[in-house]
XYZ file of C-alpha atoms in Angstrom:
615
model
C 105.011 79.040 112.666
C 105.495 76.256 115.184
C 106.392 76.654 118.840
C 110.075 75.950 118.174
C 110.052 78.676 115.524
C 108.750 81.195 118.044
C 111.404 80.101 120.533
C 114.111 80.540 117.896
C 112.754 83.959 116.951
C 112.729 85.055 120.590
C 116.300 83.835 121.009
C 117.335 85.810 117.955
C 115.525 88.884 119.321
C 117.032 88.807 122.777
C 118.706 92.178 122.255
C 115.389 93.794 121.347
C 113.735 92.176 124.349
C 116.455 93.372 126.711
C 116.212 96.851 125.223
C 112.448 96.767 125.805
C 112.902 95.719 129.429
C 115.475 98.440 130.056
C 113.401 101.084 128.308
C 110.248 100.057 130.169
C 112.074 100.168 133.482
C 113.510 103.613 132.741
C 110.123 104.996 131.770
C 108.586 103.534 134.924
C 111.355 105.052 137.043
C 110.871 108.460 135.442
C 107.123 108.288 135.957
C 107.621 107.281 139.587
C 110.059 110.098 140.193
C 107.742 112.706 138.665
C 104.616 111.509 140.471
C 103.607 113.453 143.606
C 103.604 111.376 146.769
C 100.229 110.711 148.350
C 99.420 109.686 151.928
C 96.248 107.916 153.026
C 94.410 108.273 156.349
C 91.346 106.193 157.163
C 88.542 106.508 159.706
C 86.295 103.588 160.715
C 82.595 104.091 161.496
C 79.974 101.678 162.837
C 76.334 101.704 161.790
C 73.826 100.701 164.467
C 70.098 100.703 165.077
C 68.701 101.677 168.507
C 66.676 99.059 170.386
C 62.943 99.690 169.961
C 61.814 96.735 172.002
C 62.905 93.854 174.091
C 63.648 90.455 172.694
C 65.840 88.744 170.167
C 63.527 89.471 167.263
C 63.906 93.192 167.740
C 67.728 92.924 167.906
C 67.805 90.759 164.772
C 65.713 93.250 162.836
C 67.986 96.069 163.967
C 71.072 94.202 162.749
C 69.528 93.578 159.341
C 68.609 97.240 159.037
C 72.181 98.310 159.881
C 73.707 95.984 157.256
C 71.332 97.292 154.628
C 72.185 100.871 155.478
C 75.968 100.252 155.341
C 75.847 99.416 151.629
C 74.026 102.649 150.846
C 76.112 104.812 153.153
C 79.327 103.865 151.312
C 78.160 105.955 148.370
C 77.047 108.867 150.573
C 80.400 109.387 152.300
C 81.904 111.071 149.214
C 78.729 113.010 148.388
C 78.775 116.707 147.609
C 76.782 117.478 150.764
C 79.418 115.902 152.998
C 82.296 117.499 151.063
C 80.746 120.954 151.321
C 80.249 120.526 155.060
C 83.873 119.407 155.553
C 85.206 122.393 153.583
C 83.135 124.754 155.696
C 84.201 123.032 158.895
C 87.956 123.082 158.148
C 88.009 126.247 156.051
C 89.720 124.444 153.178
C 90.708 126.198 149.966
C 89.261 123.529 147.727
C 86.148 122.904 145.724
C 83.674 120.148 146.628
C 84.569 118.285 143.429
C 88.288 118.330 144.277
C 87.650 117.116 147.809
C 85.294 114.382 146.627
C 88.121 113.065 144.442
C 90.228 112.627 147.570
C 87.573 110.703 149.518
C 86.654 107.056 149.067
C 84.610 104.705 151.231
C 83.708 101.036 151.341
C 81.719 98.733 153.576
C 83.486 95.872 155.285
C 81.758 92.704 153.999
C 79.296 90.950 156.363
C 79.714 93.657 159.014
C 78.178 96.970 159.952
C 81.534 98.744 159.629
C 82.113 101.562 157.190
C 85.604 102.799 156.333
C 86.397 106.177 154.755
C 89.826 106.894 153.261
C 91.252 110.330 152.454
C 94.307 110.766 150.223
C 96.413 113.920 150.275
C 99.967 115.036 149.572
C 100.285 116.199 153.214
C 100.014 113.336 155.729
C 98.746 115.551 158.583
C 96.124 117.195 156.424
C 94.960 113.768 155.264
C 94.469 112.726 158.911
C 92.537 115.910 159.777
C 90.260 115.660 156.747
C 89.558 111.968 157.475
C 88.437 112.744 161.031
C 86.315 115.622 159.762
C 84.673 113.362 157.173
C 83.774 110.838 159.891
C 82.253 113.442 162.223
C 80.442 115.263 159.420
C 78.998 112.059 157.982
C 77.727 110.951 161.394
C 75.929 114.273 161.861
C 74.490 114.168 158.356
C 73.101 110.629 158.795
C 71.585 111.531 162.143
C 69.633 114.327 160.457
C 68.538 112.084 157.606
C 67.452 109.141 159.778
C 65.500 111.234 162.358
C 61.805 111.190 161.416
C 60.870 114.034 163.794
C 62.321 116.136 166.546
C 60.584 114.103 169.226
C 61.854 110.704 168.049
C 65.398 109.282 168.037
C 67.048 108.421 164.693
C 66.308 104.966 163.363
C 69.990 104.421 162.465
C 73.082 105.941 163.990
C 76.620 106.251 162.557
C 79.355 106.512 165.152
C 83.083 107.036 164.635
C 84.620 103.839 165.927
C 88.303 104.512 165.164
C 89.784 107.909 164.403
C 92.400 108.465 161.694
C 96.095 108.092 162.417
C 99.009 110.012 161.005
C 100.318 108.078 157.947
C 104.036 107.421 157.918
C 104.758 106.201 154.359
C 103.133 107.232 151.094
C 100.740 104.887 149.352
C 101.564 106.271 145.928
C 103.707 105.930 143.907
C 105.009 102.370 144.526
C 108.496 102.188 142.949
C 108.936 98.405 143.003
C 105.535 97.724 141.519
C 105.960 100.405 138.874
C 109.398 99.152 137.847
C 108.142 95.568 137.606
C 105.160 96.600 135.506
C 107.351 98.745 133.258
C 109.856 95.937 132.725
C 107.079 93.432 132.009
C 105.450 95.785 129.541
C 108.823 96.373 127.857
C 109.399 92.612 127.613
C 106.031 92.106 125.953
C 106.642 94.951 123.520
C 110.159 93.683 122.732
C 108.923 90.145 122.086
C 106.197 91.431 119.811
C 108.716 93.601 117.975
C 111.002 90.579 117.479
C 108.185 88.490 116.012
C 107.118 91.337 113.728
C 110.725 91.818 112.646
C 111.004 88.125 111.778
C 107.781 88.295 109.807
C 109.026 91.300 107.866
C 112.571 89.941 107.386
C 113.085 88.876 103.784
C 116.717 87.789 104.074
C 118.027 84.244 103.749
C 119.095 83.290 107.257
C 119.001 79.477 107.283
C 119.370 76.418 105.083
C 115.592 76.050 104.997
C 115.254 79.579 103.617
C 117.808 78.833 100.891
C 116.138 75.552 99.916
C 112.635 77.024 99.882
C 113.735 80.003 97.794
C 115.854 78.191 95.214
C 114.474 74.623 95.353
C 118.122 73.519 95.286
C 120.151 71.545 97.823
C 122.413 73.479 100.149
C 125.864 71.922 99.901
C 127.655 73.669 102.766
C 127.199 76.090 105.640
C 130.259 78.272 106.203
C 130.578 80.175 109.453
C 131.337 83.859 109.812
C 134.951 84.828 110.397
C 135.761 88.405 111.292
C 139.348 87.919 110.137
C 138.331 86.769 106.647
C 139.216 90.168 105.188
C 142.784 89.831 106.479
C 143.090 86.055 105.974
C 140.635 85.019 103.251
C 142.380 81.679 102.600
C 141.237 79.949 105.773
C 142.345 76.560 104.432
C 145.968 77.718 104.688
C 145.703 80.122 107.625
C 143.695 77.824 109.945
C 143.438 74.399 108.317
C 141.881 72.748 111.394
C 139.252 75.380 112.082
C 135.518 74.817 111.786
C 135.354 77.131 108.791
C 138.047 75.149 106.976
C 136.143 71.962 107.741
C 133.069 73.502 106.115
C 134.988 73.844 102.845
C 135.982 70.193 103.076
C 132.328 69.364 103.538
C 131.586 71.349 100.383
C 134.234 69.340 98.535
C 132.716 66.085 99.794
C 129.189 67.073 98.826
C 130.341 68.073 95.353
C 131.674 64.555 94.881
C 128.184 63.132 95.318
C 126.421 65.503 92.939
C 125.631 63.048 90.151
C 128.668 60.871 90.761
C 128.718 59.314 87.297
C 128.325 62.583 85.375
C 129.504 65.094 87.945
C 130.455 68.584 86.715
C 134.099 69.148 85.838
C 133.682 72.890 85.213
C 131.893 74.873 87.928
C 130.890 78.527 87.986
C 130.855 80.213 91.415
C 128.600 83.260 91.583
C 126.118 85.076 93.820
C 123.040 87.225 93.488
C 124.557 90.543 94.587
C 128.072 91.743 95.507
C 129.539 91.254 98.962
C 128.392 87.685 99.577
C 131.853 86.067 99.612
C 131.850 84.222 96.283
C 135.536 84.890 95.575
C 136.570 83.668 99.019
C 134.501 80.527 98.528
C 135.977 79.901 95.080
C 139.585 80.292 96.245
C 139.194 78.123 99.341
C 137.280 75.490 97.390
C 140.064 75.314 94.805
C 142.690 74.810 97.503
C 140.552 72.182 99.234
C 140.053 70.247 96.008
C 143.787 70.346 95.359
C 144.477 69.017 98.842
C 142.229 66.111 97.939
C 144.485 65.242 95.025
C 142.698 67.003 92.164
C 144.312 69.193 89.533
C 142.389 72.452 89.714
C 142.350 75.435 87.403
C 140.943 78.608 88.952
C 139.808 81.256 86.458
C 139.106 84.841 87.447
C 135.979 85.492 85.418
C 135.095 88.734 87.190
C 136.541 91.169 84.675
C 134.908 94.197 86.309
C 136.249 93.946 89.871
C 139.163 91.452 89.820
C 140.579 90.534 93.227
C 142.802 87.473 92.717
C 145.867 89.654 92.968
C 144.825 90.677 96.481
C 143.576 87.268 97.610
C 146.114 84.928 95.991
C 149.011 87.265 95.353
C 149.156 86.439 91.638
C 150.113 88.747 88.796
C 147.072 90.209 87.028
C 148.791 92.199 84.292
C 148.240 89.341 81.833
C 145.640 86.645 82.016
C 142.246 85.655 80.669
C 141.652 88.695 78.499
C 145.183 88.426 77.093
C 144.471 84.865 75.942
C 141.042 85.696 74.512
C 142.334 88.557 72.371
C 145.405 86.574 71.288
C 147.942 88.733 73.100
C 149.423 85.836 75.100
C 149.640 82.061 75.096
C 147.679 80.106 77.680
C 150.714 78.330 79.117
C 152.471 81.659 79.592
C 149.738 83.178 81.776
C 148.737 80.121 83.830
C 150.300 80.692 87.252
C 150.941 77.766 89.625
C 149.844 78.575 93.159
C 150.903 76.983 96.419
C 153.770 74.792 97.459
C 152.948 72.031 94.998
C 154.179 69.200 97.219
C 154.650 65.774 95.673
C 151.579 63.597 95.911
C 149.110 66.441 96.235
C 146.992 68.056 93.596
C 147.822 71.481 92.348
C 146.135 74.792 91.686
C 146.877 76.841 88.611
C 145.397 80.319 88.447
C 144.325 82.203 85.345
C 144.005 85.826 86.450
C 141.740 88.347 84.778
C 144.359 90.277 82.892
C 143.661 93.819 81.631
C 140.087 94.971 82.251
C 138.303 95.131 78.882
C 135.616 97.656 77.880
C 133.210 94.862 76.876
C 133.410 92.046 79.466
C 130.073 90.423 78.551
C 130.923 90.118 74.858
C 134.374 88.771 75.646
C 133.087 86.165 78.106
C 130.370 85.064 75.701
C 132.691 84.642 72.742
C 133.542 81.345 71.063
C 137.094 81.771 72.238
C 135.936 81.643 75.859
C 133.914 78.503 75.177
C 136.910 76.855 73.543
C 139.177 77.905 76.402
C 136.835 76.369 78.979
C 136.664 73.132 77.003
C 140.448 73.032 76.705
C 141.055 73.637 80.407
C 138.333 71.153 81.394
C 140.214 68.487 79.459
C 143.593 69.404 80.959
C 142.474 69.652 84.579
C 140.320 67.543 86.858
C 138.264 70.523 88.014
C 137.782 73.960 86.493
C 136.468 76.695 88.809
C 135.343 80.051 87.428
C 134.866 82.988 89.794
C 132.144 85.013 88.069
C 130.562 88.418 88.789
C 127.209 88.638 90.621
C 124.178 87.651 88.586
C 121.841 90.591 89.147
C 124.000 93.684 88.486
C 125.494 92.421 85.193
C 124.901 89.626 82.692
C 128.475 88.291 82.702
C 127.701 85.380 85.032
C 124.620 84.331 83.050
C 126.699 84.317 79.865
C 129.413 82.213 81.503
C 126.828 79.844 83.002
C 126.071 78.505 79.538
C 129.726 77.543 79.055
C 130.213 75.439 82.194
C 128.714 72.198 83.466
C 127.419 73.499 86.794
C 126.714 76.680 88.770
C 127.260 77.104 92.509
C 125.314 79.972 94.128
C 126.803 81.646 97.203
C 124.375 83.380 99.581
C 125.250 85.413 102.643
C 123.231 84.578 105.737
C 121.171 87.494 107.010
C 122.034 89.743 104.069
C 120.958 88.129 100.812
C 117.310 88.951 100.138
C 115.054 86.104 99.148
C 113.764 88.116 96.227
C 117.323 88.719 94.987
C 118.164 85.025 95.289
C 114.940 84.071 93.511
C 115.714 86.464 90.656
C 119.246 85.049 90.373
C 117.844 81.524 90.029
C 115.373 82.737 87.415
C 118.218 84.365 85.466
C 120.098 81.057 85.401
C 117.020 79.103 84.388
C 116.375 81.574 81.598
C 119.667 80.574 79.954
C 119.113 76.875 80.746
C 122.092 76.720 83.099
C 122.655 73.661 85.252
C 122.524 74.644 88.929
C 124.331 72.379 91.382
C 123.234 73.940 94.662
C 123.811 76.761 97.109
C 126.402 77.615 99.744
C 125.191 79.489 102.824
C 128.083 81.768 103.728
C 128.933 83.888 106.785
C 126.523 82.110 109.121
C 126.757 83.326 112.748
C 128.951 81.077 114.882
C 127.103 82.046 118.069
C 123.443 82.312 118.883
C 120.369 80.327 117.787
C 121.481 80.177 114.147
C 125.021 79.109 114.922
C 126.570 76.337 112.856
C 129.885 75.257 114.286
C 131.711 72.321 115.802
C 132.388 73.253 119.374
C 135.427 72.382 121.494
C 135.677 68.816 122.601
C 133.410 67.268 119.996
C 136.270 65.514 118.276
C 135.857 67.039 114.817
C 137.735 70.315 115.041
C 140.942 70.808 116.949
C 140.704 73.661 119.434
C 143.782 74.422 121.518
C 144.500 71.943 124.278
C 141.445 69.884 123.311
C 143.165 68.763 120.103
C 144.262 65.158 119.860
C 147.841 64.513 118.879
C 149.320 61.335 117.495
C 152.797 60.041 116.944
C 154.250 60.766 113.530
C 154.484 58.066 110.898
C 156.102 57.790 107.515
C 153.721 57.872 104.571
C 154.993 57.822 101.021
C 152.564 59.355 98.506
C 153.100 58.625 94.813
C 154.511 61.286 92.591
C 152.299 62.757 89.838
C 154.159 60.814 87.137
C 153.623 57.418 88.788
C 150.276 56.889 87.081
C 148.241 57.283 90.284
C 145.113 59.363 89.779
C 143.279 61.366 92.434
C 140.134 59.974 93.950
C 138.083 63.030 92.910
C 136.715 63.486 90.353
C 136.017 59.870 89.531
C 138.008 59.047 86.438
C 139.258 55.800 84.988
C 142.844 55.071 86.053
C 145.426 54.958 83.295
C 146.041 51.482 81.944
C 149.374 49.967 82.851
C 151.234 47.569 80.519
C 150.716 43.893 81.352
C 153.662 41.492 81.140
C 153.459 38.695 78.560
C 152.667 35.280 80.059
C 155.655 33.593 78.429
C 158.239 36.164 79.440
C 157.273 38.063 82.564
C 158.299 41.675 82.463
C 160.075 43.086 85.478
C 157.907 44.983 87.885
C 157.881 48.718 87.677
C 159.745 50.663 90.328
C 156.451 51.683 91.872
C 155.615 48.032 92.534
C 158.803 47.222 94.378
C 158.462 46.695 98.096
C 161.007 48.615 100.108
C 162.224 46.667 103.122
C 162.655 48.687 106.260
C 164.069 47.984 109.712
C 161.929 46.224 112.253
C 161.520 49.369 114.337
C 159.665 51.233 111.604
C 157.193 50.537 108.825
C 156.807 52.410 105.549
C 153.917 52.571 103.137
C 154.919 51.944 99.512
C 153.050 51.614 96.230
C 152.806 48.330 94.322
C 151.712 47.999 90.743
C 148.138 47.137 90.083
C 145.336 49.614 90.088
C 142.295 48.401 91.956
C 141.201 46.394 94.921
C 140.736 43.222 92.865
C 144.492 42.828 92.443
C 144.608 40.961 95.718
C 142.449 38.259 94.161
C 144.863 37.841 91.248
C 147.848 37.859 93.597
C 146.896 35.550 96.486
C 148.120 36.508 99.895
C 150.631 34.228 101.594
C 149.662 32.231 104.612
C 149.000 34.392 107.626
C 148.522 37.585 105.633
C 145.706 39.854 106.644
C 143.579 41.905 104.293
C 142.733 45.308 105.728
C 139.289 46.667 104.766
C 139.208 49.543 102.350
C 137.779 51.784 105.055
C 141.263 51.941 106.559
C 142.694 53.437 103.408
C 143.959 56.956 103.878
C 141.309 59.252 102.325
C 142.423 61.120 99.290
C 140.926 64.321 100.701
C 143.341 64.208 103.641
C 146.672 65.906 103.259
C 149.383 63.770 104.832
C 152.929 64.996 105.375
C 155.486 63.472 103.087
C 157.544 62.004 105.920
C 156.050 60.818 109.154
C 157.247 58.058 111.508
C 154.885 55.230 112.420
C 154.069 55.210 116.157
C 156.023 52.628 118.091
C 152.769 51.052 119.244
C 152.027 49.944 115.677
C 155.438 48.346 115.042
C 155.258 44.606 114.407
C 158.224 42.518 115.508
C 160.545 41.148 112.886
C 159.195 38.098 111.191
C 155.587 39.150 111.562
C 153.102 38.974 108.698
C 152.861 41.600 105.993
C 149.556 43.372 105.359
C 148.043 44.189 101.991
C 146.139 47.502 102.103
C 143.603 48.149 99.325
C 144.318 51.565 97.880
C 141.882 54.369 97.121
C 139.987 54.258 93.833
C 142.257 54.994 90.905
C 145.518 54.407 92.804
C 147.878 51.487 92.902
C 147.763 48.792 95.528
C 149.622 49.669 98.701
C 151.588 47.053 100.622
C 152.969 47.468 104.098
C 156.173 45.541 104.579
C 156.794 44.812 108.237
C 159.914 43.619 109.947
C 162.132 43.805 106.881
C 160.346 40.901 105.149
C 159.025 40.994 101.626
C 155.968 39.128 100.357
C 156.568 35.705 98.973
C 157.044 35.633 95.255
C 158.640 39.085 95.029
C 161.931 40.696 95.773
C 162.978 44.340 96.064
C 164.378 44.270 92.546
C 161.026 43.324 91.078
C 162.037 39.747 90.139
C 160.818 36.390 91.380
C 161.643 34.622 94.625
C 161.022 31.065 95.736
C 157.967 30.429 97.863
C 157.771 28.027 100.818
C 157.741 25.031 98.458
C 160.788 26.191 96.545
C 158.828 27.163 93.436
C 159.077 30.544 91.792
C 156.350 32.693 90.286
C 156.339 36.021 88.453
C 155.080 39.215 90.095
C 151.373 39.843 89.989
C 150.074 41.352 86.808
C 148.076 44.600 86.972
């Protein structure tokens, strides 16, 4: 682990660390409250040597002798001999060992001072015992250092400062104890967080998913507590960060082997409860909003939930078709508003729950049904059961062109995900990638666009624009969606000798000067502008300005007044998206030279006429 990994782990474990600090502080407070208060009284003694002669040499030798004695006397203050004498002197009800534990002494460095400290639960008793220790020790040293009765002692110990009555206890110290307890709790909590991370086997990040599966992660979808009540976030909150994550998934799917991208995709997970059905439903709606025709099949014949999520009828469906009890067209259920110009979603519910789901899903009839629907729709999505509990998903994986694995952040075990990948590889299934679902939106592992970043509209931070009118071609106009990449349908070309009239889709609709409308001209690719030269003063708009096919645009919006070009201004040719017809903006009520609203020919500036551009 690197330093940033430890920082991330500690940020994830902040609750454990706070709990450790609180617990350590509480334990320290309890220990402080239960500890008996102790008071300390000290007595200061001075060690001296009597003068045995005149002169500086004699005084110097006496000072050296006193300093040497001080170091030894510090150990003798708490001796058993002194303690016994103090007990006898004060008539204490204590043993010498107990009293010795209350006495401590130390020599003041580079001096001849000796300090004795007595600790006791009673402050007055501590003062009395300290004074008694000083007097008793002085008497004891005088006896030890006196060579004979006729000679004075070589070293004397004199009480220099008597003990004073202590006011505040020296133990316990609440502030110090609380600080030490909190620090110890913080250390223990941090260690527990690191150990927890080491022992955690769940998939919690994109790196975990990639390392476990060796597959690319196509999207990270944030956690939404209201997903149980509003699973279709694309409809409930289309401008939320979670809805944007599904659009990112749609975009990433477009670039999975662009030339041979999968047209039939199985959505599954390792274990139940990872959100595969929610992902499948929202992905289908997102693809349809991008202009694709989507068929959503409920392949989970054990625990069907489309009726709850999508509100479709589940009495007849997939199983009815497979056993021949119903026709396919009779059980396909259109879902959504189905507005003109958008893709559509058709749902094939599970139907009656069969006793043998695996055999039914692995039958030749299921394979033929998938092939049929793949040919009729742009994208076929199959919501399958989890891979590990049953074999249904593995059986279905052999019938589709790609498998999308959904993993739940912080819940899916790496071992479970690894076994799911092995189950798919065992049947030689083609795995597209993974989707990390229910990622925390707050904390160190958060993945979300925040307010004010310009990507997701949040309340008053959202940008608003003036409405504009945008005409989107109807499904029968020959315009194909931009995803998946398919060849546009060929349009009939007029004969050179007798030009055919332009189709209604190619006619340019003149509008008043105050507004501008976007129409569809015949053609089919960006090269049509080269075959139909622009008139003088016309401007070619780069293809980057083309409205993306993944963006849902209202069917009637008014162009902002700021973009209105005065009457007589130039017209602009806008290259359309791949697979759609060329779009021409007619400004100021004028039509391009060489065309008229009826699709015929008009004179140019030189008075000559020319037929409309061929596709």
